[in-house]
């Protein structure tokens, strides 16, 4: 806990006044603290005191954690003030009721004011959304600085939204602290220039909820969650209970269901899931829909007058999904075919179907090459190899995925050259 002998002073005026920089914040016990004066250990302790579970704090993520602490203190102070005001109101109302009530048995009952409900952020996801790879060093540790390079590369490719820590990002192969650190770096590197959707799904609902709370605290725009893939939900109702608990960790963020039945083995009709979710999980606002079932996809699009945002996830069928009403797509190949698929979208929007088909055929050729090696080293292994061939070394994948051998990398380059990939990707 930070000592009161550090740069602190008693507040003057409204203890809930907000400094623009969040540099000076009012703690729940009334201290005004210059957050930059706290040591990393003190900052961690203060965060833990308000229920947060921070990852490692260092110079690269310190600013995010200072902002997290300032926001949490302000929220606690607001709730505390409204609770006191509510208690005063209750006392006044009780006295008035005693004076006017003809009988003690008919005293007016008034409750304290409820805590303010968080306002759900409203985002619209459109266009090409890469399911970003997570960079590693040769030592197998997450290479956070490489995320900065990915952000710059995506921006140059016309990408405005990124999906992080998903299956392509090897999210389930990362520790909770690694996932937090990775999400923090994406937010810091993007610096408001991109929409960041953080995947928080986990086999452990408590971990998923903790990651959701962390994503909200660091300023993510939305979260997504895959259902548990080992202890699978037996019914749609059970799965929605899981999503409801996860979304409770981030009440201000929209939640996107991660639907990938071929990978998860969780096979529920998404239309029925979203029908039931409409009243049971109000934060659930759409899905990352990775399935070839376009009938099911369009059924989701039509629910409740288009209420749900559906991001289509089969890259090789994007054009068909666009024709059926898709406005956003998310997938792993968009890491290295972002420009191509932006051209596909532009051609479709201007009604040039021949040009759109040409780009879709190229995308399909790239997917077929990727699948040839995916069955040998895993999707992250071949995806990172392709990124290396276009000039972005994201390191090896994490086991059980493995990197391509030198001979396999040479063969991959040959296969990509034959389809013209390096000319049009």
mmCIF file of N, CA and C in Angstrom, residues 2 8 63 82 187 235 280 297 331 352 421:
data_model
loop_
_atom_site.group_PDB
_atom_site.id
_atom_site.type_symbol
_atom_site.label_atom_id
_atom_site.label_comp_id
_atom_site.label_asym_id
_atom_site.label_seq_id
_atom_site.Cartn_x
_atom_site.Cartn_y
_atom_site.Cartn_z
ATOM 1 N N UNK A 2 0.495 2.232 -0.745
ATOM 2 C CA UNK A 2 1.293 3.451 -0.796
ATOM 3 C C UNK A 2 1.222 4.157 0.540
ATOM 4 N N UNK A 8 0.922 13.178 -1.194
ATOM 5 C CA UNK A 8 -0.517 13.125 -0.995
ATOM 6 C C UNK A 8 -0.967 14.389 -0.295
ATOM 7 N N UNK A 63 1.615 3.101 -17.873
ATOM 8 C CA UNK A 63 0.618 4.143 -18.108
ATOM 9 C C UNK A 63 -0.799 3.567 -18.121
ATOM 10 N N UNK A 82 -22.815 8.293 -3.684
ATOM 11 C CA UNK A 82 -24.238 8.072 -3.920
ATOM 12 C C UNK A 82 -24.850 7.203 -2.826
ATOM 13 N N UNK A 187 -3.486 -2.215 -27.051
ATOM 14 C CA UNK A 187 -4.163 -0.936 -26.801
ATOM 15 C C UNK A 187 -3.179 0.223 -26.825
ATOM 16 N N UNK A 235 -26.244 -27.686 -22.877
ATOM 17 C CA UNK A 235 -27.421 -27.055 -23.469
ATOM 18 C C UNK A 235 -27.112 -25.603 -23.813
ATOM 19 N N UNK A 280 -31.509 -12.882 -22.107
ATOM 20 C CA UNK A 280 -30.727 -13.455 -21.008
ATOM 21 C C UNK A 280 -29.315 -12.875 -20.886
ATOM 22 N N UNK A 297 -25.980 -18.415 -40.831
ATOM 23 C CA UNK A 297 -25.418 -17.067 -40.749
ATOM 24 C C UNK A 297 -26.461 -16.009 -41.093
ATOM 25 N N UNK A 331 -10.654 -13.202 -39.673
ATOM 26 C CA UNK A 331 -9.993 -14.465 -39.965
ATOM 27 C C UNK A 331 -8.488 -14.342 -39.911
ATOM 28 N N UNK A 352 -18.718 -4.262 -58.960
ATOM 29 C CA UNK A 352 -17.822 -4.902 -59.934
ATOM 30 C C UNK A 352 -17.588 -6.347 -59.510
ATOM 31 N N UNK A 421 1.198 -15.080 -55.140
ATOM 32 C CA UNK A 421 0.893 -14.453 -53.852
ATOM 33 C C UNK A 421 1.698 -13.186 -53.607
#
